[in-house]
PDB file of C-alpha atoms in Angstrom:
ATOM      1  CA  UNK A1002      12.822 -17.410  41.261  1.00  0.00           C
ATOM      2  CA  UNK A1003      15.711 -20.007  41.665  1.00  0.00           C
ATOM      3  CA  UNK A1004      17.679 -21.120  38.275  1.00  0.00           C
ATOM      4  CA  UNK A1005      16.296 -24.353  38.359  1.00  0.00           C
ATOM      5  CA  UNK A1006      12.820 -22.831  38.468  1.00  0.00           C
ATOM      6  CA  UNK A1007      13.918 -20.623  35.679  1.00  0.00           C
ATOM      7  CA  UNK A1008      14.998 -23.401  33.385  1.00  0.00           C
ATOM      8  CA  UNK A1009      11.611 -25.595  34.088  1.00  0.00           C
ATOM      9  CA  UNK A1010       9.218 -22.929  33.166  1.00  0.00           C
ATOM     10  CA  UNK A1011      12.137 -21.980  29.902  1.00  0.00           C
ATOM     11  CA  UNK A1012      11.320 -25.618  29.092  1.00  0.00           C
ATOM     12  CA  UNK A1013       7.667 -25.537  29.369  1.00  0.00           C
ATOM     13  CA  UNK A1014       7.316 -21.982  27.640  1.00  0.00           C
ATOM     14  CA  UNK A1015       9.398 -23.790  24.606  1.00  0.00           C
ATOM     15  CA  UNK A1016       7.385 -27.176  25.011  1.00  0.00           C
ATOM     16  CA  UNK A1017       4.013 -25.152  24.169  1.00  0.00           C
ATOM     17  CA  UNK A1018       5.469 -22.951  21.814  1.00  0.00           C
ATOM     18  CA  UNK A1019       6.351 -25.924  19.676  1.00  0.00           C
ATOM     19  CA  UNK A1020       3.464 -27.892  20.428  1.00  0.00           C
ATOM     20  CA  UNK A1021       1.029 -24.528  19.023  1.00  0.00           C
ATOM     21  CA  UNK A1022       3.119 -23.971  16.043  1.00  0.00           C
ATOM     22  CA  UNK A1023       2.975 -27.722  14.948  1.00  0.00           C
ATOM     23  CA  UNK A1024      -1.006 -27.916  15.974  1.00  0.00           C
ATOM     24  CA  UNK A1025      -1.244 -24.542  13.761  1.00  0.00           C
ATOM     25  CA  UNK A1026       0.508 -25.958  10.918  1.00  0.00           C
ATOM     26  CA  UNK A1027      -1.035 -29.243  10.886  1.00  0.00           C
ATOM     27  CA  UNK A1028      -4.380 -27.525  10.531  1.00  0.00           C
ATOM     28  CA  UNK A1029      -3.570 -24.286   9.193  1.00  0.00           C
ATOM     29  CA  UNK A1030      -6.080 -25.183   6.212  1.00  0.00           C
ATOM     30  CA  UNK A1031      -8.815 -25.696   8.490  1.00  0.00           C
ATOM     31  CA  UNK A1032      -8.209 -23.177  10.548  1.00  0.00           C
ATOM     32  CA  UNK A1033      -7.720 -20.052   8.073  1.00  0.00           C
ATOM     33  CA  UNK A1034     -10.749 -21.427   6.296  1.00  0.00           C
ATOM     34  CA  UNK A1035     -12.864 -22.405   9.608  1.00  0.00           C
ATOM     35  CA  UNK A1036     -16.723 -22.858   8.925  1.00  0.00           C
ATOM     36  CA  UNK A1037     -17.812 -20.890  11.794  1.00  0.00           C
ATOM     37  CA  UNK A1038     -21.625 -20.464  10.365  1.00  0.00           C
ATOM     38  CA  UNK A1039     -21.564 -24.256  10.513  1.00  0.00           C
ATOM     39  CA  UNK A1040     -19.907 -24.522  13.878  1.00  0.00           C
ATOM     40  CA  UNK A1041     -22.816 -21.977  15.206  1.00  0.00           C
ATOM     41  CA  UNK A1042     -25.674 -23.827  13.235  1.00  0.00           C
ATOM     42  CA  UNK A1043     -24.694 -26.958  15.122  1.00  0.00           C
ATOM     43  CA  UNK A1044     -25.186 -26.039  18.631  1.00  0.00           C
ATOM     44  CA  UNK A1045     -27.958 -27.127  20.368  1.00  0.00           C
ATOM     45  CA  UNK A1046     -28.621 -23.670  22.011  1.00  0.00           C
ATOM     46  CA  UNK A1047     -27.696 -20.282  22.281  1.00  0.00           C
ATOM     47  CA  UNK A1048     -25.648 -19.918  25.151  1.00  0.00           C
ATOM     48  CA  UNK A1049     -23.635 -22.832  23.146  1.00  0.00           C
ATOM     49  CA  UNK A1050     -23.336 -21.223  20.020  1.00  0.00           C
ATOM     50  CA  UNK A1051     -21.432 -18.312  22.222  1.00  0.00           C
ATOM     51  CA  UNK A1052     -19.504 -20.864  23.995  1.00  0.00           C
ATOM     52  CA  UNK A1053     -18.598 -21.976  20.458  1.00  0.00           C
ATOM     53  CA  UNK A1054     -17.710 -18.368  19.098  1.00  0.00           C
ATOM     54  CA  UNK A1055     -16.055 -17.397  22.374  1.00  0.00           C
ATOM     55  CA  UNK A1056     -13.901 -20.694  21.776  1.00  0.00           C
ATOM     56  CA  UNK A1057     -13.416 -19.738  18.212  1.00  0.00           C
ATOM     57  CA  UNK A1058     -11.928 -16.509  19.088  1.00  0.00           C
ATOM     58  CA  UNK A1059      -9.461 -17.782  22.135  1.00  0.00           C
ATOM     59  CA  UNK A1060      -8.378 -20.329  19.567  1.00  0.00           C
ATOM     60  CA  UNK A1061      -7.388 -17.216  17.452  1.00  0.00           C
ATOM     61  CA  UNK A1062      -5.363 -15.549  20.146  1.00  0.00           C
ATOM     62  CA  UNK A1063      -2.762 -17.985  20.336  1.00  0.00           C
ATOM     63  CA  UNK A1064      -2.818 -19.496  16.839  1.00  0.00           C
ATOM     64  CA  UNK A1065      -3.156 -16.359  14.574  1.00  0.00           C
ATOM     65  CA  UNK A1066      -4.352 -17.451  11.720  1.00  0.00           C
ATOM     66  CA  UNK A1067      -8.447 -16.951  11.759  1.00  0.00           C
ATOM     67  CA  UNK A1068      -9.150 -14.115   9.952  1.00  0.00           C
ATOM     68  CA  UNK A1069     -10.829 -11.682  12.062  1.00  0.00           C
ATOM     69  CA  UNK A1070     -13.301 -10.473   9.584  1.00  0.00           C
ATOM     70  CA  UNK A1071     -14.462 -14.404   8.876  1.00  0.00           C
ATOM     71  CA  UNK A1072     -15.557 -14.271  12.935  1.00  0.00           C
ATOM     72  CA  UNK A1073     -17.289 -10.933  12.572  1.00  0.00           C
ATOM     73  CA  UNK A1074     -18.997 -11.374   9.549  1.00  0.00           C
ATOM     74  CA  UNK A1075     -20.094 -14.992  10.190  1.00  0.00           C
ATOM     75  CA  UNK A1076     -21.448 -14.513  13.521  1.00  0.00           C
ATOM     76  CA  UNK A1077     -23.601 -11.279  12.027  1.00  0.00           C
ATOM     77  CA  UNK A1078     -24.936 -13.863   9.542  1.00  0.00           C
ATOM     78  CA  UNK A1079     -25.569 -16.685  12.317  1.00  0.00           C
ATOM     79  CA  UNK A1080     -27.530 -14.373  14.437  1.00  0.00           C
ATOM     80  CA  UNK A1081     -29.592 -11.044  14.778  1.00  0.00           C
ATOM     81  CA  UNK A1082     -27.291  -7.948  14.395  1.00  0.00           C
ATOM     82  CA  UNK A1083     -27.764  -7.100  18.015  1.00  0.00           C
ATOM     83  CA  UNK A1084     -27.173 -10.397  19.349  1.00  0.00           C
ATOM     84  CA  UNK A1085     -23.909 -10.686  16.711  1.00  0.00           C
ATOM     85  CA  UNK A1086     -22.573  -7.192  17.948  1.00  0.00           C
ATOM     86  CA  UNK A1087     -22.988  -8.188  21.646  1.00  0.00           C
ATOM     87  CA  UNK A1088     -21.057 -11.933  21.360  1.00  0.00           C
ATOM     88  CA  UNK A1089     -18.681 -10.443  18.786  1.00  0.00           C
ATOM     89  CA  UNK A1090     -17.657  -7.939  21.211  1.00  0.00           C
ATOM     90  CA  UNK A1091     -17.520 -10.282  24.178  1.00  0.00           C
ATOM     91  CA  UNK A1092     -15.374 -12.743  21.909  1.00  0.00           C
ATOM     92  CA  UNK A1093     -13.200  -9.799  21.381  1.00  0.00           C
ATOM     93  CA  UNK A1094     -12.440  -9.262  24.979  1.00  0.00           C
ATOM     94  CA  UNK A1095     -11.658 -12.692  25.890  1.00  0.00           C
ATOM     95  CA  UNK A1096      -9.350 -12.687  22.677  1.00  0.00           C
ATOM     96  CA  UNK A1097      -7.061  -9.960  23.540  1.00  0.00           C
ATOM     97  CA  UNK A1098      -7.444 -11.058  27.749  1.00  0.00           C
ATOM     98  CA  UNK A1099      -5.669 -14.826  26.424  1.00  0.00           C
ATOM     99  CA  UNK A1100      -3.511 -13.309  24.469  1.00  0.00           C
ATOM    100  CA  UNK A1101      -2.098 -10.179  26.933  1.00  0.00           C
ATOM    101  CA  UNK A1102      -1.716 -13.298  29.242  1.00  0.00           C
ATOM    102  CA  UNK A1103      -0.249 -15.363  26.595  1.00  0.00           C
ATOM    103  CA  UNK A1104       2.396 -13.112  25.958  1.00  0.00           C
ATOM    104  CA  UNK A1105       3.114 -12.430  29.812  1.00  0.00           C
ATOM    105  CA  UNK A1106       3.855 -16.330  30.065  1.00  0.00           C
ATOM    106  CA  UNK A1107       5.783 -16.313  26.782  1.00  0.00           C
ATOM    107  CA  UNK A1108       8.329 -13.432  28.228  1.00  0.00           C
ATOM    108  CA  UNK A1109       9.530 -10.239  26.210  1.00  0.00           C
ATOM    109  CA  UNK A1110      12.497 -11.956  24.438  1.00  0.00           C
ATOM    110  CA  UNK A1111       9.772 -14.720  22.753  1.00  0.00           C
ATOM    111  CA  UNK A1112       7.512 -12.357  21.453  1.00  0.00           C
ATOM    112  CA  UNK A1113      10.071  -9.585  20.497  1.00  0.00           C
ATOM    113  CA  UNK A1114      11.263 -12.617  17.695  1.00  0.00           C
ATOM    114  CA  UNK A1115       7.541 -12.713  16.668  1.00  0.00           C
ATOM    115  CA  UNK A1116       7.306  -8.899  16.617  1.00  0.00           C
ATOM    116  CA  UNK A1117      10.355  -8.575  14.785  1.00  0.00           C
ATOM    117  CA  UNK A1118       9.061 -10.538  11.975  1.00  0.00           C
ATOM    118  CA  UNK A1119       5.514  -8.696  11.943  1.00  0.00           C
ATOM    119  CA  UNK A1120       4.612  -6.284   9.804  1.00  0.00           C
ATOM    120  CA  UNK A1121       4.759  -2.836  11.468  1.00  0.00           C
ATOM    121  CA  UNK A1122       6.340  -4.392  14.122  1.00  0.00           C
ATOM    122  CA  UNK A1123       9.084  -1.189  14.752  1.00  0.00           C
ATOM    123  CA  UNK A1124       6.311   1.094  14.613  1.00  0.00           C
ATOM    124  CA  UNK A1125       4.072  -0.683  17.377  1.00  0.00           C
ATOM    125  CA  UNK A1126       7.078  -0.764  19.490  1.00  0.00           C
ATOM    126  CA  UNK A1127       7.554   3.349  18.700  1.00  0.00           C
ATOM    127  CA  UNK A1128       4.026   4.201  19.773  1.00  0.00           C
ATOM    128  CA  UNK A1129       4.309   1.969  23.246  1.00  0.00           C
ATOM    129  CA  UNK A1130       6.861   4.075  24.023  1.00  0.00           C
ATOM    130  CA  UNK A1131       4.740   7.444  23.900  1.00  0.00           C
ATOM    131  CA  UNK A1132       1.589   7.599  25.679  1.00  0.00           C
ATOM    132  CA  UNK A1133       0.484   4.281  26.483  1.00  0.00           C
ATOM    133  CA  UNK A1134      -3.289   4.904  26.780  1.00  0.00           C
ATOM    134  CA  UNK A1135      -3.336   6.627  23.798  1.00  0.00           C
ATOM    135  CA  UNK A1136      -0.977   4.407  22.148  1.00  0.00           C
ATOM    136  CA  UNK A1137      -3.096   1.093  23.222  1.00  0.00           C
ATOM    137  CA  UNK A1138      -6.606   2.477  22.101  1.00  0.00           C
ATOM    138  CA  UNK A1139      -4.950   4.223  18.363  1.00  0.00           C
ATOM    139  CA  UNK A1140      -3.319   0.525  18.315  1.00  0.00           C
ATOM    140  CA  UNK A1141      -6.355  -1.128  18.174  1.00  0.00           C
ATOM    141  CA  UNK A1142      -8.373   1.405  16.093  1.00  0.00           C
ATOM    142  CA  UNK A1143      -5.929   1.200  13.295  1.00  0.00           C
ATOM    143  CA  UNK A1144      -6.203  -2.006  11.343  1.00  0.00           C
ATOM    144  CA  UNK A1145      -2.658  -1.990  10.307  1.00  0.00           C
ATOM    145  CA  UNK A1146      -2.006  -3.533  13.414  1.00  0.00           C
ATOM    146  CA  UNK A1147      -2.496  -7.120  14.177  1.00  0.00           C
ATOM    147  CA  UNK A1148      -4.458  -7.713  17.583  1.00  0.00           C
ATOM    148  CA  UNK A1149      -3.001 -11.135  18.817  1.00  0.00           C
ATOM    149  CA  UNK A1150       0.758  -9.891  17.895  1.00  0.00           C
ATOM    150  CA  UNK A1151       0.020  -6.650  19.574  1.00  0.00           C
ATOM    151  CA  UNK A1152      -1.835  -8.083  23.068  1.00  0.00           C
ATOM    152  CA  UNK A1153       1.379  -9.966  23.174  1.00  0.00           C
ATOM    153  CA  UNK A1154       3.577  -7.375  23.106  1.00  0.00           C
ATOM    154  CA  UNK A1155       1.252  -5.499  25.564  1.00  0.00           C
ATOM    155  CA  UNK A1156       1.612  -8.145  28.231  1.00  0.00           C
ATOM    156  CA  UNK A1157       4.778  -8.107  28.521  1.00  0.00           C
ATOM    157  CA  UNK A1158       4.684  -4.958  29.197  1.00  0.00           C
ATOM    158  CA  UNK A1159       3.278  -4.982  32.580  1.00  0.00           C
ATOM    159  CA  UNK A1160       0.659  -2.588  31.327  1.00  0.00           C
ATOM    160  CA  UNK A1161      -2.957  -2.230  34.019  1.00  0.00           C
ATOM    161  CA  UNK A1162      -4.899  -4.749  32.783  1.00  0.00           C
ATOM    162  CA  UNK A1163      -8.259  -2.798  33.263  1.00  0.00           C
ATOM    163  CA  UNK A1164      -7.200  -0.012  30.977  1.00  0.00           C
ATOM    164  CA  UNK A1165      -5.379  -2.451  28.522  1.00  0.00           C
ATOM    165  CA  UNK A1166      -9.409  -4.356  28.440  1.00  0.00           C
ATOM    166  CA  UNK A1167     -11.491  -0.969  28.154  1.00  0.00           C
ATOM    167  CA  UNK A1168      -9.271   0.586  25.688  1.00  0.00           C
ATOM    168  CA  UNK A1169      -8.632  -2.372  23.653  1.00  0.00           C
ATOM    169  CA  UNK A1170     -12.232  -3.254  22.934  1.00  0.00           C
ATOM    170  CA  UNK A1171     -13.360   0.764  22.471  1.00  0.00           C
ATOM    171  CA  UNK A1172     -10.466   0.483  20.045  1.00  0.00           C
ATOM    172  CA  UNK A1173     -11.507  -2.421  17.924  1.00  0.00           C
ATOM    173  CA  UNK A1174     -15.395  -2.398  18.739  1.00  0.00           C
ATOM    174  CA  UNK A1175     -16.259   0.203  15.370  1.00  0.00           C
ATOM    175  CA  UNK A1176     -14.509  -2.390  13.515  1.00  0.00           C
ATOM    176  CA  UNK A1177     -16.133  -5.419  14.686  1.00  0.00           C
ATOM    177  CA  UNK A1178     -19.405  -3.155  14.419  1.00  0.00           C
ATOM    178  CA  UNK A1179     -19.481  -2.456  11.163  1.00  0.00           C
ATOM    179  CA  UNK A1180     -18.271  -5.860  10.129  1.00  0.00           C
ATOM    180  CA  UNK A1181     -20.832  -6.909  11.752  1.00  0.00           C
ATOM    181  CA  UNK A1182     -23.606  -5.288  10.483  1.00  0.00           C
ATOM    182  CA  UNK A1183     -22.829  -4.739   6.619  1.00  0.00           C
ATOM    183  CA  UNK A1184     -20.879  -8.116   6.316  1.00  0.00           C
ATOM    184  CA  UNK A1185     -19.141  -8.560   3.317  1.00  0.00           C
ATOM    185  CA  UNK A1186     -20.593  -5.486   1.301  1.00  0.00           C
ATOM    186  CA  UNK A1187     -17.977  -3.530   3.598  1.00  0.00           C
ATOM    187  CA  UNK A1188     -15.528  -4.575   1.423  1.00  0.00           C
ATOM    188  CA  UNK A1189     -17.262  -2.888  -1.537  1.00  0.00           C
ATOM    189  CA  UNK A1190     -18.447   0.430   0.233  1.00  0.00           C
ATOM    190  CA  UNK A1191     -15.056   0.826   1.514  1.00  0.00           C
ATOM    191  CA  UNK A1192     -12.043  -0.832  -0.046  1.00  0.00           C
ATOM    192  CA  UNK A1193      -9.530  -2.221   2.198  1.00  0.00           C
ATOM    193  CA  UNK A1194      -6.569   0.336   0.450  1.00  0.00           C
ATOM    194  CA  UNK A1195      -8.442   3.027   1.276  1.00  0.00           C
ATOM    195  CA  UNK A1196      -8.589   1.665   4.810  1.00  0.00           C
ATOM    196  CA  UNK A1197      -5.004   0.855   5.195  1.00  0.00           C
ATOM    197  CA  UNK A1198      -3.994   4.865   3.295  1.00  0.00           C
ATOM    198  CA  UNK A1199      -5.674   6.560   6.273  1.00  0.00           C
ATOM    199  CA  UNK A1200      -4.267   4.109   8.903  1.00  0.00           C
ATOM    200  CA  UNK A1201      -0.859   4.769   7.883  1.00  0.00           C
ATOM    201  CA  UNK A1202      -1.754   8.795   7.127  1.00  0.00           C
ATOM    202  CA  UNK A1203      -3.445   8.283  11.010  1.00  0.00           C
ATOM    203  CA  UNK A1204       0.099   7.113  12.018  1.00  0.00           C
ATOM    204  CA  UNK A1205       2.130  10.038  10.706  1.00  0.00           C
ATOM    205  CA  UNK A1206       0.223  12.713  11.996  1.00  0.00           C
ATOM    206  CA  UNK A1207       0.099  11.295  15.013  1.00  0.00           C
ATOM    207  CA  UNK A1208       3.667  10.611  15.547  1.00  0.00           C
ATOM    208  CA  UNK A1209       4.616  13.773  13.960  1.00  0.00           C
ATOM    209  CA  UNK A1210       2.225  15.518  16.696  1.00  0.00           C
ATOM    210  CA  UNK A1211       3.756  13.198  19.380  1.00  0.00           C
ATOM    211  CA  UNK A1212       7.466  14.432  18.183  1.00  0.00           C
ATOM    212  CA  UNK A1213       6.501  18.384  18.654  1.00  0.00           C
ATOM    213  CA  UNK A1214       4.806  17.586  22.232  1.00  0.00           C
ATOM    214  CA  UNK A1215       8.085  16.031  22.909  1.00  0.00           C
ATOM    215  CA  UNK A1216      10.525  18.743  21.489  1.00  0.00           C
ATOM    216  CA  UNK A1217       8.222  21.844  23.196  1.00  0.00           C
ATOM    217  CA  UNK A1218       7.899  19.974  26.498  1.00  0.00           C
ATOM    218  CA  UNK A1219      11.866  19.057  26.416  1.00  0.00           C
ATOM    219  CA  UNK A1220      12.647  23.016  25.208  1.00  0.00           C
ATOM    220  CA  UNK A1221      10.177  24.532  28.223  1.00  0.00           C
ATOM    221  CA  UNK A1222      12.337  21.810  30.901  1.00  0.00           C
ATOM    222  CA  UNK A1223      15.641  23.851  30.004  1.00  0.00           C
ATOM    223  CA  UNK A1224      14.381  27.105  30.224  1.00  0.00           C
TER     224      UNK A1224
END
């Protein structure tokens, strides 16, 4: 790609970079408190109501700010549980496929200075560098992790596509699931702390585990 090119698509990366962040912040209100039951009660049909919620979650991939559980737990109260389940996990899958995209646009240097001001951000990075499919699905399972930060990071990594899809929506469906289904009493039969201790306790042992695969397999190579 010629400088000139370089510099053009530098300008338009930082041209819709601003433009996001100022549409986020303008409506950050409305967006972190979105009415999606309303949204979903106002189509006219059902294959608008998914248009709607599919919408709802792209919107979410590149703005950040809808809470995930909001989604879930509105669209199991909009609709049957099966029907919920099914869109919820479609919605999913176009979520993280804008925002793996997004982040391939964006370039690595962009969303490293998001990364670096996430939460958790160093230990994301860490467990990209071990196994990736294992690293992509435990990633997803673990909701200490954000999903739009993280399907940034993970597309601009070059990562297959395919397996980054499959493995990110095995890794978040049980979430979305059981959101899903008990809606807010989730919150009561399992408190978010507890949720977050065995995430992090999920993390150690599995880095710990990744650190003594690493040491035996580097000990049997000089032998």
């Amino acid at each position: 790609m010629s400088s000139k090119k370089e510099k053009l698509l530098d300008i338009l990366r930082i041209a819709i970079v601003v433009a996001i962040v100022l549409a986020v912040a303008l409506n950050y209100r409305t967006l972190s408190n979105l009415d999606i039951r309303s949204l979903i009660s106002g189509a006219k049909s059902l294959p608008a109501a998914i248009i709607i919620i599919i919408g709802v979650y792209c919107v979410k991939a590149v703005s950040m700010v809808i809470p995930a559980s909001m989604i879930y737990i509105s669209v199991g109260v909009a609709m049957g549980w099966k029907e919920a389940i099914i869109v919820n996990i479609l919605g999913i899958a176009f979520e993280v496929t804008v925002a793996y995209f997004f982040g391939k646009f964006l370039g690595k240097d962009a969303v490293q200075k998001k990364l670096d001001s996430a939460k958790n951000g160093e230990k994301l990075i860490g467990m990209l560098d071990k196994n990736q499919n294992i690293a992509i699905f435990l990633i997803r399972l673990i909701p200490a992790f954000p999903i739009d930060i993280s399907s940034l990071l993970m597309g601009t990594l070059n990562f297959s596509f395919p397996k980054y899809l499959i493995l990110s929506v095995l890794g978040i469906a049980p979430r979305v699931i059981a959101f899903t289904i008990l809606g807010e009493s989730i919150y009561n039969l399992i408190p978010m702390k507890y949720i977050i201790i065995a995430a992090v306790l999920f993390l150690v042992i599995f880095s710990v585990a990744m650190l003594i695969k690493r040491t035996v397999k580097k000990k049997n190579n000089t032998e």
